[in-house]
mmCIF file of C-alpha atoms in Angstrom:
data_model
loop_
_atom_site.group_PDB
_atom_site.id
_atom_site.type_symbol
_atom_site.label_atom_id
_atom_site.label_comp_id
_atom_site.label_asym_id
_atom_site.label_seq_id
_atom_site.Cartn_x
_atom_site.Cartn_y
_atom_site.Cartn_z
ATOM 1 C CA UNK A 1 -55.392 9.179 -12.530
ATOM 2 C CA UNK A 2 -51.956 9.754 -13.878
ATOM 3 C CA UNK A 3 -48.499 10.249 -12.724
ATOM 4 C CA UNK A 4 -45.587 12.355 -13.921
ATOM 5 C CA UNK A 5 -42.161 11.449 -13.098
ATOM 6 C CA UNK A 6 -39.347 13.811 -13.660
ATOM 7 C CA UNK A 7 -36.467 12.003 -15.388
ATOM 8 C CA UNK A 8 -32.981 11.811 -13.927
ATOM 9 C CA UNK A 9 -30.412 12.116 -16.793
ATOM 10 C CA UNK A 10 -27.134 13.925 -18.113
ATOM 11 C CA UNK A 11 -28.534 14.709 -21.823
ATOM 12 C CA UNK A 12 -27.248 11.077 -23.304
ATOM 13 C CA UNK A 13 -28.152 8.698 -20.951
ATOM 14 C CA UNK A 14 -31.032 7.976 -18.556
ATOM 15 C CA UNK A 15 -29.846 7.504 -14.920
ATOM 16 C CA UNK A 16 -31.037 4.088 -13.415
ATOM 17 C CA UNK A 17 -32.918 5.759 -10.420
ATOM 18 C CA UNK A 18 -35.567 6.637 -12.884
ATOM 19 C CA UNK A 19 -36.576 3.116 -13.547
ATOM 20 C CA UNK A 20 -37.124 2.937 -9.562
ATOM 21 C CA UNK A 21 -39.207 6.103 -9.274
ATOM 22 C CA UNK A 22 -41.365 4.336 -11.854
ATOM 23 C CA UNK A 23 -41.542 1.122 -9.925
ATOM 24 C CA UNK A 24 -43.200 3.756 -7.223
ATOM 25 C CA UNK A 25 -45.442 5.213 -9.723
ATOM 26 C CA UNK A 26 -46.606 1.857 -10.952
ATOM 27 C CA UNK A 27 -47.812 1.449 -7.182
ATOM 28 C CA UNK A 28 -50.305 4.500 -7.940
ATOM 29 C CA UNK A 29 -51.916 2.973 -10.775
ATOM 30 C CA UNK A 30 -53.385 4.919 -13.712
ATOM 31 C CA UNK A 31 -50.976 5.991 -16.434
ATOM 32 C CA UNK A 32 -47.388 7.036 -16.322
ATOM 33 C CA UNK A 33 -45.595 10.048 -17.951
ATOM 34 C CA UNK A 34 -42.080 10.676 -18.029
ATOM 35 C CA UNK A 35 -40.623 14.505 -18.451
ATOM 36 C CA UNK A 36 -37.456 14.302 -20.088
ATOM 37 C CA UNK A 37 -36.049 17.994 -20.087
ATOM 38 C CA UNK A 38 -32.666 19.000 -21.651
ATOM 39 C CA UNK A 39 -30.496 19.516 -24.754
ATOM 40 C CA UNK A 40 -30.073 17.123 -27.165
ATOM 41 C CA UNK A 41 -31.778 14.727 -25.354
ATOM 42 C CA UNK A 42 -33.366 12.279 -27.282
ATOM 43 C CA UNK A 43 -31.555 9.342 -26.574
ATOM 44 C CA UNK A 44 -32.347 9.699 -22.814
ATOM 45 C CA UNK A 45 -36.029 9.818 -23.963
ATOM 46 C CA UNK A 46 -35.768 6.768 -25.896
ATOM 47 C CA UNK A 47 -34.267 5.018 -22.712
ATOM 48 C CA UNK A 48 -37.435 6.370 -20.714
ATOM 49 C CA UNK A 49 -39.941 5.182 -23.685
ATOM 50 C CA UNK A 50 -38.374 1.837 -23.087
ATOM 51 C CA UNK A 51 -38.995 1.125 -19.525
ATOM 52 C CA UNK A 52 -41.712 -1.131 -18.961
ATOM 53 C CA UNK A 53 -45.323 0.545 -17.554
ATOM 54 C CA UNK A 54 -44.364 4.082 -19.004
ATOM 55 C CA UNK A 55 -47.234 5.442 -21.418
ATOM 56 C CA UNK A 56 -46.059 8.540 -22.933
ATOM 57 C CA UNK A 57 -42.634 10.604 -22.625
ATOM 58 C CA UNK A 58 -42.981 14.140 -22.489
ATOM 59 C CA UNK A 59 -39.689 16.012 -24.251
ATOM 60 C CA UNK A 60 -38.729 19.696 -23.588
ATOM 61 C CA UNK A 61 -35.288 19.857 -25.774
ATOM 62 C CA UNK A 62 -33.960 23.352 -25.727
ATOM 63 C CA UNK A 63 -30.796 24.933 -24.423
ATOM 64 C CA UNK A 64 -32.240 26.422 -21.282
ATOM 65 C CA UNK A 65 -32.808 23.257 -19.965
ATOM 66 C CA UNK A 66 -29.172 21.725 -21.128
ATOM 67 C CA UNK A 67 -28.260 22.080 -17.019
ATOM 68 C CA UNK A 68 -31.306 21.334 -15.638
ATOM 69 C CA UNK A 69 -31.556 24.129 -13.561
ATOM 70 C CA UNK A 70 -34.540 23.956 -10.640
ATOM 71 C CA UNK A 71 -35.375 27.535 -11.225
ATOM 72 C CA UNK A 72 -36.338 26.739 -14.917
ATOM 73 C CA UNK A 73 -37.701 23.135 -14.677
ATOM 74 C CA UNK A 74 -39.811 24.138 -11.891
ATOM 75 C CA UNK A 75 -42.237 26.653 -13.737
ATOM 76 C CA UNK A 76 -42.021 24.284 -16.470
ATOM 77 C CA UNK A 77 -43.411 21.282 -14.659
ATOM 78 C CA UNK A 78 -45.896 23.674 -12.971
ATOM 79 C CA UNK A 79 -47.677 24.213 -16.173
ATOM 80 C CA UNK A 80 -48.113 20.701 -16.635
ATOM 81 C CA UNK A 81 -48.920 19.882 -13.311
ATOM 82 C CA UNK A 82 -53.033 20.022 -13.939
ATOM 83 C CA UNK A 83 -53.128 17.008 -16.078
ATOM 84 C CA UNK A 84 -51.726 15.021 -13.235
ATOM 85 C CA UNK A 85 -52.444 13.946 -9.727
ATOM 86 C CA UNK A 86 -49.020 12.842 -8.519
ATOM 87 C CA UNK A 87 -45.288 14.006 -9.864
ATOM 88 C CA UNK A 88 -42.389 11.909 -8.604
ATOM 89 C CA UNK A 89 -38.693 12.411 -8.700
ATOM 90 C CA UNK A 90 -35.915 10.423 -6.843
ATOM 91 C CA UNK A 91 -34.728 12.015 -3.580
ATOM 92 C CA UNK A 92 -31.354 12.927 -4.833
ATOM 93 C CA UNK A 93 -29.498 16.217 -5.195
ATOM 94 C CA UNK A 94 -31.341 17.158 -8.000
ATOM 95 C CA UNK A 95 -35.146 15.878 -6.697
ATOM 96 C CA UNK A 96 -34.425 17.454 -3.064
ATOM 97 C CA UNK A 97 -33.324 21.011 -4.926
ATOM 98 C CA UNK A 98 -36.468 20.919 -7.719
ATOM 99 C CA UNK A 99 -39.330 19.169 -6.009
ATOM 100 C CA UNK A 100 -39.704 21.715 -3.147
ATOM 101 C CA UNK A 101 -39.917 25.033 -5.475
ATOM 102 C CA UNK A 102 -42.542 22.834 -7.596
ATOM 103 C CA UNK A 103 -44.418 22.173 -4.390
ATOM 104 C CA UNK A 104 -44.448 26.121 -3.381
ATOM 105 C CA UNK A 105 -45.375 27.112 -6.978
ATOM 106 C CA UNK A 106 -48.420 24.854 -6.626
ATOM 107 C CA UNK A 107 -48.952 25.763 -2.952
ATOM 108 C CA UNK A 108 -49.056 21.780 -1.463
ATOM 109 C CA UNK A 109 -47.078 20.333 0.797
ATOM 110 C CA UNK A 110 -44.153 18.079 -0.131
ATOM 111 C CA UNK A 111 -43.991 14.211 0.441
ATOM 112 C CA UNK A 112 -40.403 13.288 1.114
ATOM 113 C CA UNK A 113 -38.349 10.128 0.823
ATOM 114 C CA UNK A 114 -40.839 7.646 0.317
ATOM 115 C CA UNK A 115 -40.080 3.984 0.983
ATOM 116 C CA UNK A 116 -43.865 2.462 0.059
ATOM 117 C CA UNK A 117 -46.733 3.097 -1.319
ATOM 118 C CA UNK A 118 -49.841 2.175 0.745
ATOM 119 C CA UNK A 119 -52.478 3.932 -1.459
ATOM 120 C CA UNK A 120 -52.779 6.686 -3.694
ATOM 121 C CA UNK A 121 -53.023 9.282 -0.725
ATOM 122 C CA UNK A 122 -50.823 7.273 1.727
ATOM 123 C CA UNK A 123 -47.258 6.748 1.491
ATOM 124 C CA UNK A 124 -44.502 5.438 4.119
ATOM 125 C CA UNK A 125 -41.628 7.653 4.698
ATOM 126 C CA UNK A 126 -38.589 7.077 7.438
ATOM 127 C CA UNK A 127 -38.339 9.323 10.336
ATOM 128 C CA UNK A 128 -35.561 9.999 13.181
ATOM 129 C CA UNK A 129 -32.891 8.913 10.817
ATOM 130 C CA UNK A 130 -34.455 5.823 9.828
ATOM 131 C CA UNK A 131 -35.696 4.536 13.164
ATOM 132 C CA UNK A 132 -39.183 4.840 12.558
ATOM 133 C CA UNK A 133 -41.279 4.733 9.578
ATOM 134 C CA UNK A 134 -44.042 7.373 9.437
ATOM 135 C CA UNK A 135 -47.563 6.521 7.533
ATOM 136 C CA UNK A 136 -48.222 10.299 6.549
ATOM 137 C CA UNK A 137 -51.599 11.052 4.305
ATOM 138 C CA UNK A 138 -52.143 13.786 1.833
ATOM 139 C CA UNK A 139 -55.214 15.276 0.705
ATOM 140 C CA UNK A 140 -53.700 17.880 -1.295
ATOM 141 C CA UNK A 141 -55.342 17.788 -5.196
ATOM 142 C CA UNK A 142 -51.654 17.098 -6.377
ATOM 143 C CA UNK A 143 -49.255 15.069 -4.502
ATOM 144 C CA UNK A 144 -45.651 16.195 -5.004
ATOM 145 C CA UNK A 145 -43.324 13.196 -3.943
ATOM 146 C CA UNK A 146 -39.621 12.458 -3.912
ATOM 147 C CA UNK A 147 -38.440 8.724 -3.782
ATOM 148 C CA UNK A 148 -35.690 6.881 -1.711
ATOM 149 C CA UNK A 149 -34.686 4.628 -4.752
ATOM 150 C CA UNK A 150 -32.953 1.967 -2.794
ATOM 151 C CA UNK A 151 -36.160 0.861 -1.689
ATOM 152 C CA UNK A 152 -37.710 0.186 -4.887
ATOM 153 C CA UNK A 153 -36.726 -2.265 -7.576
ATOM 154 C CA UNK A 154 -35.801 -0.519 -11.173
ATOM 155 C CA UNK A 155 -38.659 -1.568 -13.685
ATOM 156 C CA UNK A 156 -37.330 -3.251 -16.652
ATOM 157 C CA UNK A 157 -37.240 -2.229 -20.271
ATOM 158 C CA UNK A 158 -39.948 -3.442 -22.512
ATOM 159 C CA UNK A 159 -42.019 -0.930 -22.747
ATOM 160 C CA UNK A 160 -42.631 1.408 -26.184
ATOM 161 C CA UNK A 161 -44.075 4.583 -25.286
ATOM 162 C CA UNK A 162 -45.281 7.641 -27.296
ATOM 163 C CA UNK A 163 -43.435 10.859 -27.450
ATOM 164 C CA UNK A 164 -44.551 14.414 -27.239
ATOM 165 C CA UNK A 165 -42.534 17.337 -27.872
ATOM 166 C CA UNK A 166 -43.140 20.184 -25.673
ATOM 167 C CA UNK A 167 -42.354 23.662 -27.073
ATOM 168 C CA UNK A 168 -42.503 25.344 -23.796
ATOM 169 C CA UNK A 169 -39.197 27.596 -23.082
ATOM 170 C CA UNK A 170 -39.017 28.700 -19.900
ATOM 171 C CA UNK A 171 -36.469 31.931 -19.767
ATOM 172 C CA UNK A 172 -34.960 33.160 -15.969
ATOM 173 C CA UNK A 173 -32.403 35.142 -14.887
ATOM 174 C CA UNK A 174 -32.427 34.326 -11.256
ATOM 175 C CA UNK A 175 -29.683 31.522 -11.756
ATOM 176 C CA UNK A 176 -26.769 30.700 -14.335
ATOM 177 C CA UNK A 177 -25.000 27.946 -14.787
ATOM 178 C CA UNK A 178 -21.136 28.464 -14.426
ATOM 179 C CA UNK A 179 -19.024 25.232 -14.414
ATOM 180 C CA UNK A 180 -19.011 21.973 -12.886
ATOM 181 C CA UNK A 181 -16.216 19.075 -12.098
ATOM 182 C CA UNK A 182 -16.968 15.673 -12.374
ATOM 183 C CA UNK A 183 -14.731 12.811 -11.105
ATOM 184 C CA UNK A 184 -14.601 9.482 -13.215
ATOM 185 C CA UNK A 185 -14.151 6.409 -12.176
ATOM 186 C CA UNK A 186 -13.992 3.184 -13.445
ATOM 187 C CA UNK A 187 -15.941 1.570 -10.144
ATOM 188 C CA UNK A 188 -19.529 1.198 -10.315
ATOM 189 C CA UNK A 189 -21.513 4.424 -9.319
ATOM 190 C CA UNK A 190 -21.965 4.233 -5.545
ATOM 191 C CA UNK A 191 -25.797 4.651 -5.098
ATOM 192 C CA UNK A 192 -26.514 1.723 -8.289
ATOM 193 C CA UNK A 193 -23.505 -0.695 -7.221
ATOM 194 C CA UNK A 194 -24.226 -4.165 -6.099
ATOM 195 C CA UNK A 195 -21.626 -4.663 -4.217
ATOM 196 C CA UNK A 196 -19.991 -1.937 -1.758
ATOM 197 C CA UNK A 197 -17.008 -1.656 0.384
ATOM 198 C CA UNK A 198 -17.003 1.484 3.105
ATOM 199 C CA UNK A 199 -14.177 2.348 5.133
ATOM 200 C CA UNK A 200 -14.250 4.485 8.170
ATOM 201 C CA UNK A 201 -12.323 6.464 10.761
ATOM 202 C CA UNK A 202 -10.625 3.020 11.341
ATOM 203 C CA UNK A 203 -8.662 3.182 8.734
ATOM 204 C CA UNK A 204 -6.146 6.117 10.266
ATOM 205 C CA UNK A 205 -5.592 7.995 7.074
ATOM 206 C CA UNK A 206 -6.026 8.566 3.263
ATOM 207 C CA UNK A 207 -3.024 6.501 2.529
ATOM 208 C CA UNK A 208 -4.206 3.371 4.485
ATOM 209 C CA UNK A 209 -7.797 4.122 2.615
ATOM 210 C CA UNK A 210 -6.231 2.543 -0.649
ATOM 211 C CA UNK A 211 -6.293 -0.748 1.070
ATOM 212 C CA UNK A 212 -9.951 -1.185 0.381
ATOM 213 C CA UNK A 213 -9.342 -0.115 -3.225
ATOM 214 C CA UNK A 214 -7.735 -3.500 -4.469
ATOM 215 C CA UNK A 215 -10.454 -5.567 -2.972
ATOM 216 C CA UNK A 216 -13.155 -3.208 -4.349
ATOM 217 C CA UNK A 217 -11.550 -3.878 -7.619
ATOM 218 C CA UNK A 218 -11.513 -7.532 -7.618
ATOM 219 C CA UNK A 219 -14.843 -7.302 -6.449
ATOM 220 C CA UNK A 220 -16.290 -4.854 -8.974
ATOM 221 C CA UNK A 221 -17.724 -2.579 -5.790
ATOM 222 C CA UNK A 222 -18.204 0.635 -5.379
ATOM 223 C CA UNK A 223 -15.942 2.584 -2.643
ATOM 224 C CA UNK A 224 -18.317 4.314 -0.004
ATOM 225 C CA UNK A 225 -16.960 6.008 3.422
ATOM 226 C CA UNK A 226 -18.648 7.065 6.785
ATOM 227 C CA UNK A 227 -18.895 10.659 7.588
ATOM 228 C CA UNK A 228 -16.026 10.294 10.042
ATOM 229 C CA UNK A 229 -13.819 9.040 7.417
ATOM 230 C CA UNK A 230 -14.653 12.108 5.047
ATOM 231 C CA UNK A 231 -14.466 14.845 7.987
ATOM 232 C CA UNK A 232 -11.022 13.334 8.491
ATOM 233 C CA UNK A 233 -10.245 14.052 4.897
ATOM 234 C CA UNK A 234 -9.364 10.661 4.087
ATOM 235 C CA UNK A 235 -11.773 10.682 1.078
ATOM 236 C CA UNK A 236 -13.886 13.515 -0.931
ATOM 237 C CA UNK A 237 -17.440 13.754 0.464
ATOM 238 C CA UNK A 238 -19.267 12.403 -2.848
ATOM 239 C CA UNK A 239 -18.154 8.826 -1.312
ATOM 240 C CA UNK A 240 -20.384 9.456 1.966
ATOM 241 C CA UNK A 241 -22.786 6.977 3.059
ATOM 242 C CA UNK A 242 -25.652 8.102 5.399
ATOM 243 C CA UNK A 243 -28.091 10.102 6.687
ATOM 244 C CA UNK A 244 -26.308 13.557 5.281
ATOM 245 C CA UNK A 245 -24.646 11.344 2.401
ATOM 246 C CA UNK A 246 -25.787 8.544 -0.118
ATOM 247 C CA UNK A 247 -28.328 6.454 0.622
ATOM 248 C CA UNK A 248 -27.451 2.711 -0.421
ATOM 249 C CA UNK A 249 -28.984 -0.768 -0.647
ATOM 250 C CA UNK A 250 -26.658 -2.863 -2.550
ATOM 251 C CA UNK A 251 -26.587 -6.854 -2.690
ATOM 252 C CA UNK A 252 -23.266 -6.774 -0.394
ATOM 253 C CA UNK A 253 -22.092 -4.180 2.135
ATOM 254 C CA UNK A 254 -18.979 -4.475 3.650
ATOM 255 C CA UNK A 255 -18.161 -1.961 6.453
ATOM 256 C CA UNK A 256 -14.732 -1.645 7.307
ATOM 257 C CA UNK A 257 -13.160 0.376 10.799
ATOM 258 C CA UNK A 258 -16.774 1.736 10.918
ATOM 259 C CA UNK A 259 -18.187 1.564 14.515
ATOM 260 C CA UNK A 260 -21.820 2.071 13.036
ATOM 261 C CA UNK A 261 -23.210 5.475 14.129
ATOM 262 C CA UNK A 262 -26.877 6.178 13.616
ATOM 263 C CA UNK A 263 -26.661 8.305 11.032
ATOM 264 C CA UNK A 264 -24.393 5.858 9.008
ATOM 265 C CA UNK A 265 -26.759 2.931 9.542
ATOM 266 C CA UNK A 266 -29.395 5.021 7.989
ATOM 267 C CA UNK A 267 -27.584 5.146 4.695
ATOM 268 C CA UNK A 268 -26.950 1.319 4.246
ATOM 269 C CA UNK A 269 -28.994 -0.957 6.760
ATOM 270 C CA UNK A 270 -31.326 -2.045 4.092
ATOM 271 C CA UNK A 271 -28.484 -3.836 2.076
ATOM 272 C CA UNK A 272 -29.401 -7.087 1.549
ATOM 273 C CA UNK A 273 -26.138 -8.955 3.205
ATOM 274 C CA UNK A 274 -23.991 -6.658 5.629
ATOM 275 C CA UNK A 275 -20.525 -7.476 6.710
ATOM 276 C CA UNK A 276 -18.693 -5.899 9.598
ATOM 277 C CA UNK A 277 -15.000 -5.861 10.201
ATOM 278 C CA UNK A 278 -13.881 -3.939 13.212
ATOM 279 C CA UNK A 279 -11.673 -4.501 16.154
ATOM 280 C CA UNK A 280 -14.279 -3.438 18.693
ATOM 281 C CA UNK A 281 -16.698 -6.460 19.231
ATOM 282 C CA UNK A 282 -19.118 -3.757 20.883
ATOM 283 C CA UNK A 283 -19.283 -1.379 17.659
ATOM 284 C CA UNK A 284 -22.722 -0.639 16.878
ATOM 285 C CA UNK A 285 -22.557 -2.131 13.457
ATOM 286 C CA UNK A 286 -22.345 -5.507 14.466
ATOM 287 C CA UNK A 287 -26.125 -5.056 15.820
ATOM 288 C CA UNK A 288 -27.070 -4.722 11.715
ATOM 289 C CA UNK A 289 -24.283 -6.991 10.443
ATOM 290 C CA UNK A 290 -25.552 -10.405 8.927
ATOM 291 C CA UNK A 291 -21.727 -11.298 9.365
ATOM 292 C CA UNK A 292 -19.120 -9.615 11.762
ATOM 293 C CA UNK A 293 -15.314 -10.291 12.220
ATOM 294 C CA UNK A 294 -13.836 -8.742 15.296
ATOM 295 C CA UNK A 295 -10.403 -8.384 14.040
ATOM 296 C CA UNK A 296 -7.409 -6.027 13.229
ATOM 297 C CA UNK A 297 -8.414 -5.062 9.525
ATOM 298 C CA UNK A 298 -4.698 -4.104 8.969
ATOM 299 C CA UNK A 299 -4.088 -7.743 9.351
ATOM 300 C CA UNK A 300 -7.395 -9.158 7.679
ATOM 301 C CA UNK A 301 -7.547 -6.931 4.527
ATOM 302 C CA UNK A 302 -4.480 -8.424 2.854
ATOM 303 C CA UNK A 303 -5.711 -11.835 3.479
ATOM 304 C CA UNK A 304 -8.984 -11.456 2.261
ATOM 305 C CA UNK A 305 -7.424 -9.978 -0.808
ATOM 306 C CA UNK A 306 -5.223 -12.930 -1.284
ATOM 307 C CA UNK A 307 -8.176 -15.145 -0.932
ATOM 308 C CA UNK A 308 -10.135 -13.060 -3.588
#
């Protein structure tokens, strides 16, 4: 039995979520191979080869894979699929875009957003916005799986996998890359941060959202937001935490002015320690918080910053 993990990378470095997907693959048993498809992506491939438990890294290094378009990657993966019983990717934007196409090409079902592996054929995944867990069994010959990476620890380095270069080149005219606009920040990436400070509609404006920034800087934290804050235009949707945003599970999650709608809780309730600050003592966020402070956030935040 063998697994193929689709690496998440930017052609230069491996995304940390790939190490979490490999942890999920370890629970399945058997050899683990990693596919790194891109352009001049040898460094990312070397980082994948150094992860513990990886037996082989398949490298598809060609200009057609530079932007990892799913219309190009899906046929490439289909050509490799016969050698594997499980194909896994992270349940991020790229994985959610790619893996359904792979499943359709192979005429099998997809198992989405798993949080645990019960056996080689049985998996646990959240349903109803995370309020229930479903145990699902697949009898397909090849299991196409996306992994909720916040539910798995990252596998450590220490491996020395072999590398195999692939000469398969997939040409397609269904889609072309136009451009990308990338936001840059000195703060940690939201999905991988160990501390997250999130703000909600209670902050009242985009200007007030800056109250979180100095505290986040002192904590070395990423900044997040509820959907209500994003919809109100306080911050961009790349900071949204929740069912329709990013799923996070940091060591510390500080929720400021967030009432705790079920969609938001689905994205952060697996955090190790949750601190909630809200003036409404009946806010749902307090039901999942380890520490709750009923107070006016505009008075509390300056005091907390001063203490930090």
